[in-house]
Amino acid sequence: MAERTKTTDLGIEIFLGHLLRTGVVIAAILVFTGGVWFLAQAGGARKDYKVFRGEPAELNHAAQIFYGAIRWQPLAVIQFGLLVLIATPVARVVFSMLGFGIERDWMYVGITALVLAVLLYSLIDPAAR
Amino acid sequence: MVAAGSFIAGMLGALTGLGGGVVIVPLLTLAFGVDIRYAIGASLVSVIATSSGAAAAYLREGYSNMRVGMFLEVATTVGALSGAFIAAYISTSAIAVIFGLVLLYSAYSAARPGKDPALGLPADRVATFLKLDGSFPAQSADGSRKAAAEDGSAAEREPYHVRNVPAGFGLMYVAGVLSGLLGIGSGAVKVLAMDQAMKIPFKVSTTTSNFMIGVTAAASAGIYLRRGYIDPALALPVMIGVLAGALVGARILPGAKVKTLRVVFAVVIAALGAQMIFQGFKGKL
C-alpha cells in the first residue's frame, strides 16, 4: 500500500513538473512579447519608480487585464503574462488535489483544499486592500 | 541594467540555493532607487518564476515530499496573507529594517553549510498520523546515486522520519509572513524549519521548499497585484533576468565552487542587509 502510494506520487510529480514549466514558458513568452512591443511603442519614455503611485485600476484586476490583453495593449499583455505566472502554482495545487483524490487520500484532499481556499481568497477577495 | 542585475541575482540564487528574491529587493531599492513597494511586487514575480521553473527539474529526481509540502503550505499561505495585510499598515522604513534583519540572518545561514540531520530517528506520532514520513534516492558512500535495480524499478530509497511537526508548522507560518511582507521566498527560514526542527534530509527539504515557495508567493502576489504594487514594465526585466540567470546557474552548478560562492554570497547579502537597516532608520526607503 505504502509503496504504491509513493509511485503514484512520483507520477503526479512529474506531470506537475511539466505543468509548471509550461506555465512559466507561456508566461515568459507573453511578458517578453508585451515587453518588446511596449519598448517599441514607448521608446525611452521612462516612469519614475522613486515615488510610489500604484498601478492604474486597469492593470490591477484580472478581468480588466484580460480585457486589455485581448485588445493588445502592451502593458496589459505583460500583466496578463504575470497573471499566468501567478496562476501556475495555483494550478499545481488544483492538480495535487486531484492526485490525492485518485489515491483516495481524503485527509490530503482536505489539506490541499484548504491551501486552495487560501489562495483563491487572496486572488479574489474584494476587500483585500 | 535592471535585467543584468536580475540575471546575476538569479544565477547566484540558483547556485547557492537561496533564491534570487533576497537580492532583487535591495538591488532595486539601493542601487536603482525604486520604491520598496514596487521592488517587492517585482521580486514576488521573480520568486514564482524561479520556483516554477526549477520545479520541473527537481521533481523528476524524486526528492521532494508532496505531503510535507502541501501540509506546510497551509501555514505558509496563511502566513503570506497575514504578511501582505501587515505590509499595508506599517511604514516602508520598518519594512526596510525587517528586510535588513532577514538578510543578515540569511547571510549567517548561507555561510554555515547545511548538514544532514541523522537518519534512523524514531517515528513521530503527529508525523505518522499525517503520513509525512518518506524516502529519498539513496546515495552510496562516495556520494554518487545508487544505480536503479535491474528489474527497472525505482532506485534504492532511504527512508526518513519527520519530527517536531508543530514547531516546523509554526516556523513555516513565520516564513510565510516574511514572504508576504517582504516579497521574498524566505528560503533561509524554511530551511531552518525543515532541516533543524523537522529533521528532514537536506536534499528533500531544499527541493520541497523550492516547490512551496511558488505557492506561498502566489498567495501574496494576488493581493499585491490588486494593490497596484506590480508594475509590468519593472517586473518584465526582473522576471526575464532572473529566469535566464537561474537557467545559467543551474547549468554551471555542477562545476562551480559552491563553498566559495556561498561565502561570497553571504558577505554580499550581509552588506546589503546592513545597508537596508541603515537606510531604513534614516527613513530613506
Short mmCIF file of C-alpha atoms in Angstrom, two decimals:
data_model
loop_
_atom_site.label_atom_id
_atom_site.label_comp_id
_atom_site.label_asym_id
_atom_site.label_seq_id
_atom_site.Cartn_x
_atom_site.Cartn_y
_atom_site.Cartn_z
CA MET A 1 0.00 0.00 0.00
CA ALA A 2 2.62 2.48 1.09
CA GLU A 3 4.81 1.66 -1.88
CA ARG A 4 2.02 2.02 -4.38
CA THR A 5 1.17 5.42 -2.95
CA LYS A 6 4.75 6.54 -3.45
CA THR A 7 4.92 5.51 -7.11
CA THR A 8 1.67 7.32 -7.85
CA ASP A 9 3.11 10.35 -6.06
CA LEU A 10 6.10 10.29 -8.39
CA GLY A 11 3.88 10.07 -11.49
CA ILE A 12 1.88 13.07 -10.37
CA GLU A 13 5.02 14.99 -9.51
CA ILE A 14 6.47 14.52 -12.97
CA PHE A 15 3.20 15.64 -14.54
CA LEU A 16 3.14 18.66 -12.23
CA GLY A 17 6.70 19.49 -13.18
CA HIS A 18 5.72 19.68 -16.84
CA LEU A 19 2.65 21.70 -15.97
CA LEU A 20 4.69 24.26 -14.06
CA ARG A 21 7.29 24.53 -16.77
CA THR A 22 4.64 25.02 -19.46
CA GLY A 23 3.04 27.74 -17.34
CA VAL A 24 6.33 29.55 -16.92
CA VAL A 25 7.16 29.29 -20.62
CA ILE A 26 3.78 30.68 -21.66
CA ALA A 27 4.10 33.47 -19.10
CA ALA A 28 7.63 34.32 -20.24
CA ILE A 29 6.56 34.44 -23.90
CA LEU A 30 3.63 36.74 -23.08
CA VAL A 31 5.76 39.01 -20.91
CA PHE A 32 8.53 39.13 -23.48
CA THR A 33 6.19 39.82 -26.41
CA GLY A 34 4.40 42.53 -24.50
CA GLY A 35 7.75 43.92 -23.39
CA VAL A 36 9.27 44.21 -26.87
CA TRP A 37 6.10 45.85 -28.05
CA PHE A 38 5.99 48.21 -25.11
CA LEU A 39 9.58 49.30 -25.68
CA ALA A 40 8.97 49.78 -29.40
CA GLN A 41 5.93 51.89 -28.64
CA ALA A 42 7.03 53.84 -25.58
CA GLY A 43 10.64 54.18 -26.66
CA GLY A 44 12.76 55.77 -23.98
CA ALA A 45 9.85 57.20 -22.06
CA ARG A 46 10.54 56.09 -18.53
CA LYS A 47 8.45 56.08 -15.49
CA ASP A 48 9.79 57.31 -12.20
CA TYR A 49 9.80 54.44 -9.74
CA LYS A 50 11.22 56.50 -6.90
CA VAL A 51 7.75 57.65 -5.99
CA PHE A 52 5.11 55.03 -5.38
CA ARG A 53 1.83 55.81 -7.05
CA GLY A 54 0.35 52.38 -7.52
CA GLU A 55 -0.74 50.98 -10.79
CA PRO A 56 -3.93 52.16 -12.52
CA ALA A 57 -7.00 50.03 -11.95
CA GLU A 58 -6.91 48.51 -15.42
CA LEU A 59 -3.64 46.77 -14.52
CA ASN A 60 -4.75 45.50 -11.11
CA HIS A 61 -7.79 43.38 -11.76
CA ALA A 62 -7.78 40.07 -13.55
CA ALA A 63 -10.85 40.77 -15.69
CA GLN A 64 -9.59 44.18 -16.80
CA ILE A 65 -6.11 42.87 -17.51
CA PHE A 66 -7.59 40.17 -19.70
CA TYR A 67 -9.76 42.73 -21.45
CA GLY A 68 -6.72 44.90 -22.14
CA ALA A 69 -4.64 41.93 -23.28
CA ILE A 70 -7.12 40.75 -25.91
CA ARG A 71 -7.17 44.29 -27.25
CA TRP A 72 -3.37 44.05 -27.49
CA GLN A 73 -2.39 46.80 -25.13
CA PRO A 74 1.30 46.03 -24.47
CA LEU A 75 1.28 46.68 -20.71
CA ALA A 76 -1.85 44.60 -20.30
CA VAL A 77 -0.22 41.77 -22.26
CA ILE A 78 2.78 41.84 -19.88
CA GLN A 79 0.48 41.94 -16.89
CA PHE A 80 -1.55 39.07 -18.32
CA GLY A 81 1.68 37.07 -18.59
CA LEU A 82 2.40 37.83 -14.94
CA LEU A 83 -1.12 36.70 -14.12
CA VAL A 84 -0.48 33.39 -15.91
CA LEU A 85 2.70 33.09 -13.86
CA ILE A 86 0.84 33.67 -10.60
CA ALA A 87 -1.72 31.10 -11.72
CA THR A 88 0.81 28.27 -12.28
CA PRO A 89 1.32 27.44 -8.60
CA VAL A 90 -2.44 27.63 -8.13
CA ALA A 91 -2.91 25.11 -10.95
CA ARG A 92 -0.32 22.93 -9.28
CA VAL A 93 -2.38 22.88 -6.09
CA VAL A 94 -5.54 22.01 -8.05
CA PHE A 95 -3.85 19.06 -9.75
CA SER A 96 -2.26 17.90 -6.50
CA MET A 97 -5.76 17.73 -5.06
CA LEU A 98 -6.89 15.59 -7.99
CA GLY A 99 -3.83 13.39 -7.47
CA PHE A 100 -4.60 12.84 -3.80
CA GLY A 101 -8.20 12.14 -4.83
CA ILE A 102 -7.08 9.40 -7.21
CA GLU A 103 -5.10 7.87 -4.33
CA ARG A 104 -8.22 8.18 -2.16
CA ASP A 105 -6.21 10.03 0.43
CA TRP A 106 -9.08 12.11 1.72
CA MET A 107 -7.11 13.70 4.52
CA TYR A 108 -4.76 15.23 1.95
CA VAL A 109 -7.59 16.15 -0.38
CA GLY A 110 -8.86 18.18 2.58
CA ILE A 111 -5.49 19.74 3.36
CA THR A 112 -4.99 20.65 -0.30
CA ALA A 113 -8.49 22.12 -0.48
CA LEU A 114 -7.60 24.32 2.48
CA VAL A 115 -4.49 25.62 0.69
CA LEU A 116 -6.54 26.22 -2.44
CA ALA A 117 -9.16 28.12 -0.46
CA VAL A 118 -6.49 30.43 0.99
CA LEU A 119 -5.03 31.02 -2.49
CA LEU A 120 -8.40 31.76 -4.06
CA TYR A 121 -9.29 34.08 -1.19
CA SER A 122 -6.10 36.06 -1.80
CA LEU A 123 -6.75 36.26 -5.53
CA ILE A 124 -10.44 37.09 -5.42
CA ASP A 125 -11.30 38.73 -2.11
CA PRO A 126 -12.62 42.18 -2.96
CA ALA A 127 -11.86 43.69 0.46
CA ALA A 128 -8.16 42.87 0.45
CA ARG A 129 -6.66 46.30 0.40
CA MET B 1 20.59 47.45 -16.33
CA VAL B 2 17.82 46.06 -14.14
CA ALA B 3 17.77 42.94 -16.31
CA ALA B 4 21.53 42.45 -15.95
CA GLY B 5 21.35 42.82 -12.18
CA SER B 6 18.42 40.41 -12.04
CA PHE B 7 20.38 37.97 -14.17
CA ILE B 8 23.19 37.93 -11.62
CA ALA B 9 20.69 37.65 -8.79
CA GLY B 10 19.00 34.68 -10.44
CA MET B 11 22.32 32.99 -11.09
CA LEU B 12 23.51 33.50 -7.51
CA GLY B 13 20.18 32.29 -6.24
CA ALA B 14 20.36 29.07 -8.22
CA LEU B 15 24.00 28.47 -7.29
CA THR B 16 23.52 28.97 -3.58
CA GLY B 17 20.04 27.52 -3.35
CA LEU B 18 18.69 30.61 -1.63
CA GLY B 19 16.64 32.04 -4.49
CA GLY B 20 17.09 35.44 -6.08
CA GLY B 21 14.46 37.33 -4.11
CA VAL B 22 16.73 38.34 -1.25
CA VAL B 23 18.95 40.16 -3.74
CA ILE B 24 16.29 41.68 -6.00
CA VAL B 25 14.67 43.98 -3.45
CA PRO B 26 17.92 45.53 -2.12
CA LEU B 27 19.23 45.77 -5.68
CA LEU B 28 16.19 47.71 -6.88
CA THR B 29 15.86 49.92 -3.82
CA LEU B 30 19.50 50.64 -3.00
CA ALA B 31 21.06 50.68 -6.48
CA PHE B 32 18.18 51.91 -8.62
CA GLY B 33 16.25 53.95 -6.08
CA VAL B 34 12.98 52.14 -6.74
CA ASP B 35 10.26 52.47 -4.11
CA ILE B 36 10.33 49.38 -1.91
CA ARG B 37 6.69 48.57 -2.72
CA TYR B 38 7.39 48.30 -6.46
CA ALA B 39 10.52 46.31 -5.62
CA ILE B 40 8.53 43.83 -3.51
CA GLY B 41 5.99 43.38 -6.30
CA ALA B 42 8.69 42.68 -8.89
CA SER B 43 10.54 40.35 -6.53
CA LEU B 44 7.43 38.26 -5.83
CA VAL B 45 7.01 37.72 -9.55
CA SER B 46 10.61 36.58 -9.88
CA VAL B 47 10.22 34.25 -6.90
CA ILE B 48 7.29 32.48 -8.56
CA ALA B 49 9.15 32.28 -11.86
CA THR B 50 12.23 30.63 -10.38
CA SER B 51 10.21 28.29 -8.19
CA SER B 52 8.00 27.02 -11.00
CA GLY B 53 10.86 26.98 -13.49
CA ALA B 54 13.13 24.90 -11.28
CA ALA B 55 10.38 22.57 -10.06
CA ALA B 56 10.30 20.56 -13.28
CA ALA B 57 13.96 19.62 -12.91
CA TYR B 58 13.71 18.93 -9.19
CA LEU B 59 10.55 16.86 -9.34
CA ARG B 60 11.90 14.33 -11.78
CA GLU B 61 14.61 13.35 -9.32
CA GLY B 62 12.05 12.27 -6.77
CA TYR B 63 13.47 14.05 -3.75
CA SER B 64 10.61 16.32 -2.86
CA ASN B 65 7.89 15.20 -0.47
CA MET B 66 4.46 16.29 -1.67
CA ARG B 67 2.69 15.63 1.61
CA VAL B 68 5.18 17.58 3.69
CA GLY B 69 5.00 20.38 1.13
CA MET B 70 1.23 20.53 1.00
CA PHE B 71 0.78 20.29 4.76
CA LEU B 72 3.25 23.09 5.42
CA GLU B 73 1.74 25.21 2.66
CA VAL B 74 -1.31 25.63 4.87
CA ALA B 75 0.98 27.51 7.27
CA THR B 76 2.93 29.44 4.63
CA THR B 77 -0.07 30.63 2.60
CA VAL B 78 -1.97 31.80 5.69
CA GLY B 79 1.28 33.45 6.81
CA ALA B 80 1.70 35.10 3.41
CA LEU B 81 -1.80 36.57 3.67
CA SER B 82 -1.00 37.93 7.13
CA GLY B 83 2.26 39.37 5.86
CA ALA B 84 0.61 41.09 2.91
CA PHE B 85 -2.01 42.61 5.22
CA ILE B 86 0.59 43.78 7.74
CA ALA B 87 2.56 45.39 4.89
CA ALA B 88 -0.31 47.78 4.26
CA TYR B 89 -0.20 49.13 7.81
CA ILE B 90 3.48 49.60 8.59
CA SER B 91 5.86 52.17 7.15
CA THR B 92 8.23 51.35 4.31
CA SER B 93 11.13 52.22 6.64
CA ALA B 94 10.02 49.49 9.04
CA ILE B 95 9.78 47.06 6.13
CA ALA B 96 13.32 48.01 5.11
CA VAL B 97 14.65 47.37 8.61
CA ILE B 98 12.91 43.99 8.86
CA PHE B 99 14.24 43.15 5.42
CA GLY B 100 17.75 44.01 6.56
CA LEU B 101 17.47 41.73 9.59
CA VAL B 102 16.24 38.86 7.40
CA LEU B 103 19.18 39.47 5.06
CA LEU B 104 21.63 39.28 7.96
CA TYR B 105 20.07 36.03 9.07
CA SER B 106 20.17 34.66 5.50
CA ALA B 107 23.85 35.58 5.33
CA TYR B 108 24.51 33.67 8.50
CA SER B 109 22.57 30.69 7.23
CA ALA B 110 24.31 30.74 3.84
CA ALA B 111 27.77 30.87 5.41
CA ARG B 112 27.02 27.83 7.52
CA PRO B 113 26.84 24.81 5.22
CA GLY B 114 23.80 22.60 5.56
CA LYS B 115 24.37 19.39 7.43
CA ASP B 116 22.16 16.37 7.02
CA PRO B 117 20.29 15.51 10.18
CA ALA B 118 20.88 12.00 11.45
CA LEU B 119 18.78 9.32 9.82
CA GLY B 120 17.21 6.48 11.73
CA LEU B 121 15.39 8.65 14.25
CA PRO B 122 12.28 7.08 15.75
CA ALA B 123 8.92 7.87 14.18
CA ASP B 124 6.91 10.79 15.49
CA ARG B 125 3.20 10.35 16.32
CA VAL B 126 1.94 13.51 14.63
CA ALA B 127 4.09 12.86 11.56
CA THR B 128 2.82 9.29 11.31
CA PHE B 129 -0.77 10.44 11.60
CA LEU B 130 -0.20 12.98 8.81
CA LYS B 131 1.70 10.43 6.72
CA LEU B 132 4.64 12.81 6.40
CA ASP B 133 7.43 10.25 6.55
CA GLY B 134 9.04 9.47 3.23
CA SER B 135 12.10 8.21 1.47
CA PHE B 136 14.61 9.67 -0.96
CA PRO B 137 17.02 8.23 -3.55
CA ALA B 138 19.84 6.70 -1.55
CA GLN B 139 23.44 7.66 -2.14
CA SER B 140 26.40 5.33 -1.80
CA ALA B 141 29.41 6.20 0.33
CA ASP B 142 31.19 8.09 -2.47
CA GLY B 143 28.19 10.34 -2.85
CA SER B 144 27.00 9.04 -6.20
CA ARG B 145 23.47 7.88 -6.67
CA LYS B 146 22.98 4.13 -6.35
CA ALA B 147 22.01 2.57 -9.65
CA ALA B 148 18.42 1.62 -10.29
CA ALA B 149 17.55 -2.01 -9.71
CA GLU B 150 17.84 -4.32 -12.70
CA ASP B 151 14.14 -5.09 -12.89
CA GLY B 152 13.62 -1.45 -13.81
CA SER B 153 12.00 -0.50 -10.53
CA ALA B 154 12.97 2.76 -8.83
CA ALA B 155 16.43 3.19 -7.39
CA GLU B 156 17.03 2.19 -3.80
CA ARG B 157 15.45 4.68 -1.45
CA GLU B 158 16.41 5.69 2.03
CA PRO B 159 13.51 6.18 4.45
CA TYR B 160 13.38 9.08 6.90
CA HIS B 161 11.10 10.18 9.70
CA VAL B 162 9.77 13.68 10.14
CA ARG B 163 9.99 15.17 13.65
CA ASN B 164 8.66 18.16 15.63
CA VAL B 165 5.73 18.83 13.31
CA PRO B 166 4.10 21.63 15.40
CA ALA B 167 7.39 23.55 15.70
CA GLY B 168 8.03 23.20 11.98
CA PHE B 169 4.47 24.29 11.21
CA GLY B 170 4.87 27.37 13.42
CA LEU B 171 8.17 28.34 11.83
CA MET B 172 6.59 27.91 8.40
CA TYR B 173 3.91 30.41 9.37
CA VAL B 174 6.70 32.87 10.20
CA ALA B 175 8.35 32.10 6.85
CA GLY B 176 5.02 32.81 5.15
CA VAL B 177 4.59 36.13 6.98
CA LEU B 178 8.08 37.25 5.95
CA SER B 179 7.44 36.12 2.39
CA GLY B 180 4.21 38.08 2.20
CA LEU B 181 5.67 41.13 3.92
CA LEU B 182 8.95 41.33 2.02
CA GLY B 183 8.23 39.65 -1.31
CA ILE B 184 10.91 37.03 -0.87
CA GLY B 185 10.92 33.23 -0.80
CA SER B 186 12.18 33.09 2.82
CA GLY B 187 14.38 30.14 1.89
CA ALA B 188 16.53 30.57 5.00
CA VAL B 189 13.60 30.30 7.42
CA LYS B 190 12.16 27.35 5.51
CA VAL B 191 15.46 25.53 5.78
CA LEU B 192 15.52 26.30 9.50
CA ALA B 193 12.05 24.83 9.90
CA MET B 194 12.55 21.71 7.80
CA ASP B 195 16.19 20.84 8.47
CA GLN B 196 16.67 21.95 12.04
CA ALA B 197 13.23 21.47 13.54
CA MET B 198 11.68 18.69 11.49
CA LYS B 199 14.93 16.81 10.74
CA ILE B 200 14.15 16.39 7.06
CA PRO B 201 17.16 15.42 4.91
CA PHE B 202 18.84 18.35 3.19
CA LYS B 203 18.05 17.44 -0.43
CA VAL B 204 14.43 16.69 0.42
CA SER B 205 13.97 19.97 2.30
CA THR B 206 15.66 22.04 -0.42
CA THR B 207 13.54 20.66 -3.24
CA THR B 208 10.31 20.61 -1.23
CA SER B 209 10.93 24.18 -0.11
CA ASN B 210 11.51 25.30 -3.69
CA PHE B 211 8.16 23.78 -4.53
CA MET B 212 6.40 25.58 -1.69
CA ILE B 213 7.93 28.98 -2.39
CA GLY B 214 5.88 29.45 -5.57
CA VAL B 215 2.60 28.65 -3.87
CA THR B 216 3.42 30.92 -0.93
CA ALA B 217 4.39 33.79 -3.22
CA ALA B 218 1.24 33.31 -5.30
CA ALA B 219 -0.86 33.86 -2.16
CA SER B 220 0.57 37.33 -1.56
CA ALA B 221 1.07 38.19 -5.25
CA GLY B 222 -2.70 38.25 -5.75
CA ILE B 223 -3.09 40.86 -3.04
CA TYR B 224 -0.14 42.94 -4.22
CA LEU B 225 -1.46 42.89 -7.77
CA ARG B 226 -4.73 44.40 -6.65
CA ARG B 227 -2.90 46.98 -4.54
CA GLY B 228 -1.05 48.11 -7.63
CA TYR B 229 2.42 47.06 -6.41
CA ILE B 230 3.16 45.02 -9.51
CA ASP B 231 4.33 47.22 -12.35
CA PRO B 232 4.55 45.42 -15.70
CA ALA B 233 7.43 47.46 -17.08
CA LEU B 234 9.51 46.85 -13.96
CA ALA B 235 8.56 43.19 -13.46
CA LEU B 236 9.47 42.46 -17.09
CA PRO B 237 13.27 42.89 -16.89
CA VAL B 238 13.35 41.37 -13.41
CA MET B 239 11.44 38.26 -14.43
CA ILE B 240 13.36 37.68 -17.67
CA GLY B 241 16.69 38.40 -15.96
CA VAL B 242 16.08 36.11 -13.01
CA LEU B 243 14.78 33.30 -15.23
CA ALA B 244 17.78 33.46 -17.54
CA GLY B 245 20.13 33.71 -14.56
CA ALA B 246 18.54 30.72 -12.85
CA LEU B 247 18.84 28.65 -16.04
CA VAL B 248 22.51 29.52 -16.49
CA GLY B 249 23.13 28.99 -12.78
CA ALA B 250 21.59 25.53 -12.83
CA ARG B 251 23.66 24.69 -15.91
CA ILE B 252 27.02 25.64 -14.36
CA LEU B 253 26.14 24.42 -10.86
CA PRO B 254 27.86 21.00 -11.15
CA GLY B 255 31.25 22.55 -11.87
CA ALA B 256 31.00 25.54 -9.57
CA LYS B 257 32.92 26.05 -6.36
CA VAL B 258 29.77 26.21 -4.28
CA LYS B 259 31.53 26.72 -0.95
CA THR B 260 33.43 29.79 -2.11
CA LEU B 261 30.28 31.12 -3.75
CA ARG B 262 28.26 30.71 -0.57
CA VAL B 263 30.80 32.72 1.39
CA VAL B 264 30.86 35.47 -1.23
CA PHE B 265 27.07 35.48 -1.35
CA ALA B 266 26.87 35.62 2.45
CA VAL B 267 29.19 38.65 2.56
CA VAL B 268 27.23 40.41 -0.18
CA ILE B 269 23.84 39.93 1.44
CA ALA B 270 25.18 40.82 4.89
CA ALA B 271 26.42 44.11 3.43
CA LEU B 272 23.07 44.67 1.71
CA GLY B 273 21.28 43.87 4.97
CA ALA B 274 23.32 46.39 6.95
CA GLN B 275 22.67 48.98 4.26
CA MET B 276 18.91 48.30 4.29
CA ILE B 277 18.78 48.72 8.07
CA PHE B 278 20.84 51.92 7.89
CA GLN B 279 18.69 53.44 5.15
CA GLY B 280 15.54 52.26 6.90
CA PHE B 281 16.48 54.11 10.08
CA LYS B 282 17.40 57.18 8.09
CA GLY B 283 13.94 56.96 6.55
CA LYS B 284 15.29 57.00 3.03
CA LEU B 285 13.48 53.89 1.80
#
